[in-house]
CSV table of C-alpha atoms and ligand atoms in Angstrom, one decimal:
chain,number,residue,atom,x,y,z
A,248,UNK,CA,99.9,2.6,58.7
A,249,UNK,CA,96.5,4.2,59.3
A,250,UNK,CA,96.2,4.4,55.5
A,251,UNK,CA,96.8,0.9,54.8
A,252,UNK,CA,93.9,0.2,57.2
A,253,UNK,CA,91.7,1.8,55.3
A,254,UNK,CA,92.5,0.7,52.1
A,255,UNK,CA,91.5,-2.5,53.1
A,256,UNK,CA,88.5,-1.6,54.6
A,257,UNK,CA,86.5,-2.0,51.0
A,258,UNK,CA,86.9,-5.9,51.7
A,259,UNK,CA,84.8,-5.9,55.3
A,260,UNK,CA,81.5,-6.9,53.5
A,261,UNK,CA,83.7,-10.1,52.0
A,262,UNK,CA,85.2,-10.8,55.3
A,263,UNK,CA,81.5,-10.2,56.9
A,264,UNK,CA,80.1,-12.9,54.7
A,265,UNK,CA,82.6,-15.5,54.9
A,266,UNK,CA,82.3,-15.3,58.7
A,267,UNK,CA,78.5,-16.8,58.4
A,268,UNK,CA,80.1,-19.8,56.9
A,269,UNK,CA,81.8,-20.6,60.0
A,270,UNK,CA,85.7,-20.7,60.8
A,271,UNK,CA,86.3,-23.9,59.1
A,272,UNK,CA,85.4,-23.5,55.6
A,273,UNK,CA,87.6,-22.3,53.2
A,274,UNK,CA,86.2,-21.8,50.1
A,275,UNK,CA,86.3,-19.2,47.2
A,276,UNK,CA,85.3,-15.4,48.4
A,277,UNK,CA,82.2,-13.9,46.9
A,278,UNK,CA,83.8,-12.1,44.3
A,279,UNK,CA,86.0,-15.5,42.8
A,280,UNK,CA,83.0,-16.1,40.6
A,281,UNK,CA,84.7,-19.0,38.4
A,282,UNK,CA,85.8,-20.2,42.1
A,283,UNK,CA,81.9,-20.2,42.8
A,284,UNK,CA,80.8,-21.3,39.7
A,285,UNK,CA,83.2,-24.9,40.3
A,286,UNK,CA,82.1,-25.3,44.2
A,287,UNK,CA,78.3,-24.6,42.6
A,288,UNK,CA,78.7,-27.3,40.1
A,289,UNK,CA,79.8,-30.0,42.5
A,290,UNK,CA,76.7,-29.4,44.4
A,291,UNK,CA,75.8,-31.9,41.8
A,292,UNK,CA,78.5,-33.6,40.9
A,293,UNK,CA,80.4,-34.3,43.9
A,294,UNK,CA,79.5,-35.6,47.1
A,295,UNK,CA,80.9,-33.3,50.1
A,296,UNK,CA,82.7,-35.3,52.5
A,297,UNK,CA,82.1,-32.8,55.2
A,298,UNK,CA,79.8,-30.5,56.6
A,299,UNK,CA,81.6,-27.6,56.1
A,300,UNK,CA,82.0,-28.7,52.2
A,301,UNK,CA,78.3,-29.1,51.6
A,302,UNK,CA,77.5,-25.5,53.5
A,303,UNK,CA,80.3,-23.9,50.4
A,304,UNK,CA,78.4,-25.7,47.9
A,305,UNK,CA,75.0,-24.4,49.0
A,306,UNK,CA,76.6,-20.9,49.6
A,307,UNK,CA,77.9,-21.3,46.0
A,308,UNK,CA,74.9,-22.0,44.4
A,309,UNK,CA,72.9,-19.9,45.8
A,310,UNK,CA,75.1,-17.0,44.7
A,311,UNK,CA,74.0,-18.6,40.9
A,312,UNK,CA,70.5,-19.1,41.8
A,313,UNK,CA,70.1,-15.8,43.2
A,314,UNK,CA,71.6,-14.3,40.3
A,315,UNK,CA,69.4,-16.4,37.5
A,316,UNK,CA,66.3,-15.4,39.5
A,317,UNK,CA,66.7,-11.8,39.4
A,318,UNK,CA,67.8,-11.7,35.7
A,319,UNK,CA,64.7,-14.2,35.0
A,320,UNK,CA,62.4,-11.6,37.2
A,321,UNK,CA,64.0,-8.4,34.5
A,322,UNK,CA,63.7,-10.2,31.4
A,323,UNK,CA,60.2,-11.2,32.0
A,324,UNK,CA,59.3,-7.9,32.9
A,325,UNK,CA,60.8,-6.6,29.6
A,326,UNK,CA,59.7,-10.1,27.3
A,327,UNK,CA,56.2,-9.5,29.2
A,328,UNK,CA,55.4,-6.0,30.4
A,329,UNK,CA,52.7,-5.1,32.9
A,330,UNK,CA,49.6,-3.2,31.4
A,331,UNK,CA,49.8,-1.0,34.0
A,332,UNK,CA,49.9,2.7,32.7
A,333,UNK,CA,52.7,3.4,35.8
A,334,UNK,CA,55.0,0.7,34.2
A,335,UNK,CA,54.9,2.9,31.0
A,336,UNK,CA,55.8,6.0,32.5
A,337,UNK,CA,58.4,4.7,34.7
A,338,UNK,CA,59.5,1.1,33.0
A,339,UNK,CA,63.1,1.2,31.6
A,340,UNK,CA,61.4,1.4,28.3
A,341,UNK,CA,60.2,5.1,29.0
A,342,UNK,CA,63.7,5.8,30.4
A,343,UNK,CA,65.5,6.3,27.1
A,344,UNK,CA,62.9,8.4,25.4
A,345,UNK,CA,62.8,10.0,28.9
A,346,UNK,CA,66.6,11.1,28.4
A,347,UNK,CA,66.1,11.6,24.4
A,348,UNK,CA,63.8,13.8,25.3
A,349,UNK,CA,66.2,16.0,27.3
A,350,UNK,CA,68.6,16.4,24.5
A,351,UNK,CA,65.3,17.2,22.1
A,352,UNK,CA,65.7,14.3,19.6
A,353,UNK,CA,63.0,12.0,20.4
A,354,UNK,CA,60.4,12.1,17.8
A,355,UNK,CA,57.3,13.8,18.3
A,356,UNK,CA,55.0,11.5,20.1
A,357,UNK,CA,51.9,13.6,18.4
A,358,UNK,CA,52.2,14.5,15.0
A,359,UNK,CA,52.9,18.3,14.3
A,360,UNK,CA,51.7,19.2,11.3
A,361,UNK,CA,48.1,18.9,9.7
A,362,UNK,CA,47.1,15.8,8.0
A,363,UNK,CA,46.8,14.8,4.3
A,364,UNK,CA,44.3,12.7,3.2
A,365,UNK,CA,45.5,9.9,5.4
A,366,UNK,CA,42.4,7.3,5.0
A,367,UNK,CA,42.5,4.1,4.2
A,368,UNK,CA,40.1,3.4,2.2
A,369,UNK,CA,40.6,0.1,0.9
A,370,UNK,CA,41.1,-1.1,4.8
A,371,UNK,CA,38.4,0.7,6.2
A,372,UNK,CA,35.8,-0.3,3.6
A,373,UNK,CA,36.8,-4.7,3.7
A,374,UNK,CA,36.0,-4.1,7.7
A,375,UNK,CA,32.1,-4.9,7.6
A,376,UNK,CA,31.2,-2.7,10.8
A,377,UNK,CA,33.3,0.4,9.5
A,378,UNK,CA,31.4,-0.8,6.1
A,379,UNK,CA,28.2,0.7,8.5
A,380,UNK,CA,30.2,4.0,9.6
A,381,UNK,CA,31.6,4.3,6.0
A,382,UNK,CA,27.6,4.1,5.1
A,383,UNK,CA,26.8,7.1,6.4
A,384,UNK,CA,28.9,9.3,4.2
A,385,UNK,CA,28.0,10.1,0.6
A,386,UNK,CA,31.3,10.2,-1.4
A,387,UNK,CA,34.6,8.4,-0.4
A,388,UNK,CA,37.6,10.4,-0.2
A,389,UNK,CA,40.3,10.1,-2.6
A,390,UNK,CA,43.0,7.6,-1.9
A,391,UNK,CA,46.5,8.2,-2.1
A,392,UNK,CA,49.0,5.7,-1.8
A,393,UNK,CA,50.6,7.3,1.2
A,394,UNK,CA,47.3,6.8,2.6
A,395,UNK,CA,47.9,3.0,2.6
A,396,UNK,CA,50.5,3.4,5.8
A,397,UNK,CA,47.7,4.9,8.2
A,398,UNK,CA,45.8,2.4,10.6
A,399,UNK,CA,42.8,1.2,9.2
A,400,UNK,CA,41.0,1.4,12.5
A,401,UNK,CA,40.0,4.9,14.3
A,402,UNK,CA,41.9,5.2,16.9
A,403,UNK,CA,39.1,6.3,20.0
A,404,UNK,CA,39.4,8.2,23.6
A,405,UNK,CA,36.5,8.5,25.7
A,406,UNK,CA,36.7,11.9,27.8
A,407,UNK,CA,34.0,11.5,30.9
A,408,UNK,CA,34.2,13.7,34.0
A,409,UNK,CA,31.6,15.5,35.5
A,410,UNK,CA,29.1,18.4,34.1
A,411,UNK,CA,31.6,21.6,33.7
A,412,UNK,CA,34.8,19.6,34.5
A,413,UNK,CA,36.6,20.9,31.2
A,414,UNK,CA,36.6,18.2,29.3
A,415,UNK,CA,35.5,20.8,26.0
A,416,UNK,CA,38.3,23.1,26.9
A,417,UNK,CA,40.7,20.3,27.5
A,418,UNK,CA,39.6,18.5,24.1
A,419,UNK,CA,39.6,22.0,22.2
A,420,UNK,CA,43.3,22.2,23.2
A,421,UNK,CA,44.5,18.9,22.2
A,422,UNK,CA,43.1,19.1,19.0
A,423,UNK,CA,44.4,22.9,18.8
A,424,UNK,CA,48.2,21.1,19.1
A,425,UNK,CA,47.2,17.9,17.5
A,426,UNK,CA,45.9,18.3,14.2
A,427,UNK,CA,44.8,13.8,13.7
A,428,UNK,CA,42.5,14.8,16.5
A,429,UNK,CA,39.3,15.5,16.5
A,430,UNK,CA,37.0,16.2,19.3
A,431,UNK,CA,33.3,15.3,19.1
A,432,UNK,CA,31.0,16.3,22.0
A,433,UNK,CA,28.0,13.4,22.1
A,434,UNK,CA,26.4,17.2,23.9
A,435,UNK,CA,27.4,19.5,20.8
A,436,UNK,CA,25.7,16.2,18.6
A,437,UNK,CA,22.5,16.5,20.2
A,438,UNK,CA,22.1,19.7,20.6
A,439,UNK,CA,23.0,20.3,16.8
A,440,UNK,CA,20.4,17.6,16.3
A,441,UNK,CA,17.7,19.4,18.2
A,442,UNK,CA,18.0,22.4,16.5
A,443,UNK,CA,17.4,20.2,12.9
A,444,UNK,CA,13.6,21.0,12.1
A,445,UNK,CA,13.5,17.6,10.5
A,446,UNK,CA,14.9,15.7,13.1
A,447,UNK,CA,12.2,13.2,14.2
A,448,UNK,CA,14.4,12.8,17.7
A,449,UNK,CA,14.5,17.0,18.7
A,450,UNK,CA,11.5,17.0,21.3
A,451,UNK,CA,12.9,13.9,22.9
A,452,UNK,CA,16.3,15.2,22.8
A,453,UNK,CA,15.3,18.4,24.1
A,454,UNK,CA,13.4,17.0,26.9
A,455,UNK,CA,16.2,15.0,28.3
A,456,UNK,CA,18.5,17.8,28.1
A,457,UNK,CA,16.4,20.1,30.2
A,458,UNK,CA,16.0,17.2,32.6
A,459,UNK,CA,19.6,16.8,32.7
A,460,UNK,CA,18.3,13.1,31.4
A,461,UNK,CA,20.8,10.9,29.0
A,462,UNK,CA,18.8,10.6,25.5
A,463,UNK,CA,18.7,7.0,24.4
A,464,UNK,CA,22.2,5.5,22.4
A,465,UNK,CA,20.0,5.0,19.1
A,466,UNK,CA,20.0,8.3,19.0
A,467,UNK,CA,23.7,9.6,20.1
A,468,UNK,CA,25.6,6.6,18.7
A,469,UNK,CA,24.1,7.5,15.5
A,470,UNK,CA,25.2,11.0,15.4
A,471,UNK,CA,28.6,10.0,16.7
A,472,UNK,CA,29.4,7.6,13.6
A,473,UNK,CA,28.1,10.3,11.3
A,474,UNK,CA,31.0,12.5,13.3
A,475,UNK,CA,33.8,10.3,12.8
A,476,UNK,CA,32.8,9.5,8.9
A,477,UNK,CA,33.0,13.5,8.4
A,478,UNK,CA,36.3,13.5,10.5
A,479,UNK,CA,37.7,10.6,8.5
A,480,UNK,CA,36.9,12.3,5.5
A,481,UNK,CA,39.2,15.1,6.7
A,482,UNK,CA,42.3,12.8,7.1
A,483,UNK,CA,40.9,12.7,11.3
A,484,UNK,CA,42.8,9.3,12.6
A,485,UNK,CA,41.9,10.0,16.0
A,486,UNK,CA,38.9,10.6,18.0
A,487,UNK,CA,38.1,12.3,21.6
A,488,UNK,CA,34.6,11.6,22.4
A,489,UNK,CA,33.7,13.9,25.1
A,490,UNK,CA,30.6,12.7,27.5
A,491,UNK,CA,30.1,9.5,26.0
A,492,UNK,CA,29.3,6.5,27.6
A,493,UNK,CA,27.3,8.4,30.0
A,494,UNK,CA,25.7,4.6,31.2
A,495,UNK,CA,25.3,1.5,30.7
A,496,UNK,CA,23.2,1.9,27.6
A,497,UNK,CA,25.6,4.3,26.1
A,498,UNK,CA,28.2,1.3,26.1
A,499,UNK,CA,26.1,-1.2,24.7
A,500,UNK,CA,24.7,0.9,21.7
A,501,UNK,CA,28.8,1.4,21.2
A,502,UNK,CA,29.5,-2.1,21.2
A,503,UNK,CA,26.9,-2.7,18.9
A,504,UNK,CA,27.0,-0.2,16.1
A,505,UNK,CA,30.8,0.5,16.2
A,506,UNK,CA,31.9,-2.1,18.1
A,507,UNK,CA,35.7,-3.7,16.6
A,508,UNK,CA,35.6,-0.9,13.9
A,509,UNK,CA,36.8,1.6,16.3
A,510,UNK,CA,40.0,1.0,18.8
A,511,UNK,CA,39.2,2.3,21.8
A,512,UNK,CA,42.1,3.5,24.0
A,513,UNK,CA,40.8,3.7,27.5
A,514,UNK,CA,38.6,6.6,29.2
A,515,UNK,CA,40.5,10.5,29.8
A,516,UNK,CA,38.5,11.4,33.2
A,517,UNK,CA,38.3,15.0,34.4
A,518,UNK,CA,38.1,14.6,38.4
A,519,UNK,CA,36.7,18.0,39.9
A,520,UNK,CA,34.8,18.8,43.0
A,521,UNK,CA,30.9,19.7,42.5
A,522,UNK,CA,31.4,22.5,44.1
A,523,UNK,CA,33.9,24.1,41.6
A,524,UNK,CA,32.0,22.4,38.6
A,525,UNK,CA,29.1,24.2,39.5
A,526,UNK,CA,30.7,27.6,39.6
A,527,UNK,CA,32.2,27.2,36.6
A,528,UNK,CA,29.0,26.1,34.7
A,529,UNK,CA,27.0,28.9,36.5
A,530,UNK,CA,30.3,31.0,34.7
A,531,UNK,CA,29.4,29.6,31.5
A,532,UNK,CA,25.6,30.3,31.5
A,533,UNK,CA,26.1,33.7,30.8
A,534,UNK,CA,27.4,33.3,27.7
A,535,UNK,CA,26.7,29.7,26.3
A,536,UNK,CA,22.8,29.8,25.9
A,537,UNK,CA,22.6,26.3,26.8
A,538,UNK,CA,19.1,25.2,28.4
A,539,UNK,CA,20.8,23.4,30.5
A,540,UNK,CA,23.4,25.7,32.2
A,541,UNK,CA,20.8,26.9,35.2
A,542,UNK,CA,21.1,25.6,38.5
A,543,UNK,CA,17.7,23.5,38.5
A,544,UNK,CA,18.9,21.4,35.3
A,545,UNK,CA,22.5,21.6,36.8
A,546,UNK,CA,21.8,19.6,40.1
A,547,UNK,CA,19.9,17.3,38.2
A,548,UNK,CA,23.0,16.4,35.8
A,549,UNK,CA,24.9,16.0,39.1
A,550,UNK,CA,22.9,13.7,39.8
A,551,UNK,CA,22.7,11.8,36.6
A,552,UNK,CA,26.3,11.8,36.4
A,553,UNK,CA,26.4,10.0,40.0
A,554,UNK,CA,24.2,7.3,39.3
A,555,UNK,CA,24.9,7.0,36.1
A,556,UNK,CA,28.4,7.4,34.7
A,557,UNK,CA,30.0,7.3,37.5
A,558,UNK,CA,29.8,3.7,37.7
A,559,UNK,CA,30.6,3.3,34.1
A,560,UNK,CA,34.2,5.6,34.8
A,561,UNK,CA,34.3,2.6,37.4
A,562,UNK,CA,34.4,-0.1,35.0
A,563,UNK,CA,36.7,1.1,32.9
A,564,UNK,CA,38.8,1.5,35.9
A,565,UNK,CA,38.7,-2.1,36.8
A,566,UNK,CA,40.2,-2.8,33.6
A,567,UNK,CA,42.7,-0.4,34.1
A,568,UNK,CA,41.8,2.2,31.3
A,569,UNK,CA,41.5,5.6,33.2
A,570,UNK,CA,43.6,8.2,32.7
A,571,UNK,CA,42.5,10.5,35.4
A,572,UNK,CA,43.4,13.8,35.6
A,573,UNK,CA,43.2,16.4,38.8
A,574,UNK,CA,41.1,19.0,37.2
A,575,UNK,CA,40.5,21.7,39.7
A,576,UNK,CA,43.7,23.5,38.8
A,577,UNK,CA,43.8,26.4,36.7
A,578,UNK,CA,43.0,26.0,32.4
A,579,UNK,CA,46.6,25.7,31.7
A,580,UNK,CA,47.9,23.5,34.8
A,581,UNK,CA,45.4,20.6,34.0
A,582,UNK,CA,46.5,20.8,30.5
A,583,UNK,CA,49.9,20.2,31.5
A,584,UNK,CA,48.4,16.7,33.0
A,585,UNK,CA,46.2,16.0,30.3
A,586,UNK,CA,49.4,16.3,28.2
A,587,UNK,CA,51.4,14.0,30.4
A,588,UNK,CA,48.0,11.3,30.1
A,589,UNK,CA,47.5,11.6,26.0
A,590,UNK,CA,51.3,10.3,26.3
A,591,UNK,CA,50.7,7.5,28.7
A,592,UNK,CA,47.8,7.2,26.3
A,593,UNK,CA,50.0,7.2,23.3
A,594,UNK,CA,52.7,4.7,24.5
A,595,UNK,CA,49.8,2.0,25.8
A,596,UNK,CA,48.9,2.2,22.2
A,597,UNK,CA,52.6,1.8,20.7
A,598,UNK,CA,53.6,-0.8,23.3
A,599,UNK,CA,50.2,-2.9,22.6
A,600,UNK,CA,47.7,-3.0,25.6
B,121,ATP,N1,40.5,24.4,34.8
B,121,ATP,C1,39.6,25.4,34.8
B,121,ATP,N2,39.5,26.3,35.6
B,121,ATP,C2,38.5,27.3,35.6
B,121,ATP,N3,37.5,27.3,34.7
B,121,ATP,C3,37.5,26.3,33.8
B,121,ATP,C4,38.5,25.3,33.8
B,121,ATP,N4,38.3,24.5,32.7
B,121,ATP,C5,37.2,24.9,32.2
B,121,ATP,N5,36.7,26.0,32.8
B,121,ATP,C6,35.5,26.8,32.4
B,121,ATP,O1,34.4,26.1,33.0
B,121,ATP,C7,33.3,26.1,32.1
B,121,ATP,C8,33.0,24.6,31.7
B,121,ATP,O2,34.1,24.1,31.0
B,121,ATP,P1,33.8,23.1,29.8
B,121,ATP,O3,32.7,23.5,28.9
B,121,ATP,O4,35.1,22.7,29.2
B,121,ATP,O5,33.3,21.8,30.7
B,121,ATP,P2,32.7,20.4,30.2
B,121,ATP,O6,33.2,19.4,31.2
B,121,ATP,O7,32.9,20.2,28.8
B,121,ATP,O8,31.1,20.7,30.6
B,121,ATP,P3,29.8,19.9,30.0
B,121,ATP,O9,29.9,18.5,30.4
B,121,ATP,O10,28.7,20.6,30.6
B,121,ATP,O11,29.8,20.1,28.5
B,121,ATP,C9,33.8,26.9,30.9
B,121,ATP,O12,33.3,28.2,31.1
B,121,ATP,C10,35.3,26.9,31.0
B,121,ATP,O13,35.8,28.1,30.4
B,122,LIG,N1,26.2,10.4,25.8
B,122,LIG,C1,25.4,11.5,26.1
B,122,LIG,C2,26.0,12.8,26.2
B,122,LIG,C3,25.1,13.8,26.5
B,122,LIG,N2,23.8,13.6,26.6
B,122,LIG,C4,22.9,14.7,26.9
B,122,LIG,C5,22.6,14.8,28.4
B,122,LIG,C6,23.5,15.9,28.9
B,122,LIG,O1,23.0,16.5,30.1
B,122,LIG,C7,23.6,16.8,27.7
B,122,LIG,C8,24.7,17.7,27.7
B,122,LIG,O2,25.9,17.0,27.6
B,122,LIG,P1,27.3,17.7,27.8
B,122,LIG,O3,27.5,18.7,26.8
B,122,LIG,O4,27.3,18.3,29.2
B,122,LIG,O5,28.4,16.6,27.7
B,122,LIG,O6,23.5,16.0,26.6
B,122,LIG,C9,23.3,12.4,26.5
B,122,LIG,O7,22.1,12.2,26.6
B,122,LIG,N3,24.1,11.3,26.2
């Protein structure tokens, strides 16, 4: 007896519904779908004669309309998905390769092995502003035809954080695991440039570093083209360029030299405390030989960096391309987030921003 109870106890929800109808309707339980689907219809074919008629109707249709919304509601998400980088992590989408993953058949999201000659020349010369960074180079490489498959367009991440975040150790270790990286340090630019006795720009350069000052974008944008050409010419597809923009300026001189001819993929932002950043660069100073790396021109990069790119990290993050990471864990525990960001990174690009 007591088991036939509860066997029937799976159809309380039903019985719990049909009660807010009221006593006198009789209509089709929740589950009689084609029963719903007829009742629904007469909503607009037939007039109900009663009250208790027109209530099954609505309660019909509504089942539908409920229904119809929440598929519309999914199939826009996946006909129209949000930019946001959290939708690409977590979005159905992801949760496929999520479980590929698990059984280790999901293709490399990074490519494994070093590069070919992978430029496209033909593509990147009939571009006219990558017609300016191709300029730069003396002798363009050899084409094969399996170069004909790769992008056209460099494929660029900005890495900004503050002064002795580890963006350069971070950078060093993608492109250690990544071989169509390459890592270019507007810093390592200038301070190659400085050191070039026929450099017309080394005083200025070397006065803004030692001021902890951001040299003019004439000057760094310059040297960052001339970076990517050489990378290019080395089957490089993709870019990290560490401390750049460092202001307003910076992004300007980008738009204008490089502009289209680059695809920039959003910003990779190193978020430590001052207080660590200054340890660690007071750490670095005995070995690096920078100019910079002493306390006086370190409080004064702080201070650039505040007024300056800070603001800049800002805008970028309005438009929703920061990939921050928490860098005031240990070397190897932020580059187990900078990992999980290049692949945020990487399916923003493959899903089209
Ligand atoms: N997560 C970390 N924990 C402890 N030390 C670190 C970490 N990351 C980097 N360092 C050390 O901190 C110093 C600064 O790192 P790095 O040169 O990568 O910083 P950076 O952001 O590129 O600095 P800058 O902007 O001045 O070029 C280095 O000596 C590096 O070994
Ligand atoms: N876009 C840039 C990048 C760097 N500089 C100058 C000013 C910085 O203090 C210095 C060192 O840079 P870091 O190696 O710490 O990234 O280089 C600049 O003027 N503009």
């Amino acid at each position: 007896m007591a088991l036939r109870a509860y066997r029937h106890e799976w159809r309380l929800p039903f019985r719990l519904a049909r009660r807010q109808l009221g006593d006198s309707v009789h209509g089709p339980p929740l589950n009689d779908l084609a029963g719903n689907w007829r009742k629904a219809k007469e909503f607009f074919t037939k007039p109900a004669l009663s009250y208790g008629e027109f209530k099954q109707q609505c309660v019909s249709l509504r089942l539908f309309a409920f229904g119809g919304v929440c598929g519309a509601c999914a199939l826009s998400l996946v006909i129209f998905p949000p930019k946001s980088s959290y939708w690409v992590t977590w979005g159905p989408s992801y949760w496929f390769s999520h479980v590929q993953r698990c059984f280790g058949s999901a293709p490399p999201l990074f490519l494994s092995k070093k590069l070919e000659t992978t430029v496209s020349a033909p593509k990147v010369a009939s571009a006219p502003k990558v017609e300016q960074l191709r300029s730069e180079s003396s002798a363009a490489p050899a084409v094969s035809p399996k170069a004909a498959a790769v992008p056209a367009k460099p494929r660029v991440l900005f890495v900004l954080g503050g002064p002795g975040a580890g963006k350069g150790t971070q950078c060093a270790k993608i492109c250690e695991h990544f071989p169509q990286w390459q890592h270019i340090s507007a810093g390592d630019c200038l301070r190659a440039e400085r050191q070039d006795p026929n450099s017309k720009d080394g005083e200025l350069i070397n006065t803004c570093l030692k001021e902890g000052k951001i040299v003019p974008v004439q000057i760094t944008v310059r040297l960052l083209q001339k970076a990517m050409v050489a990378g290019q010419k080395e089957g490089k597809t993709d870019f990290l360029i560490d401390g750049f923009p460092r202001n307003l300026d910076n992004v300007n001189g980008w738009e204008e030299v490089i502009g289209d001819s680059a695809n920039v993929m959003g910003v990779l932002f190193f978020e430590a405390a001052q207080s660590e950043m200054e340890k660690r660069l007071l750490g670095r100073s005995e070995t690096s030989g920078r100019v910079d790396d002493n306390l006086e021109s370190i409080r004064k990069r702080f201070a650039t960096y505040e007024k300056e790119t800070r603001p800049i990290v800002e805008k970028y993050r309005d438009k929703e391309m920061v990939f921050s990471v928490d860098a005031m864990q240990s070397i190897e525990s932020v580059w187990s987030h900078t990992l999980a960001k290049l692949r945020q990174v990487e399916s923003i690009a493959k899903f089209g921003q």
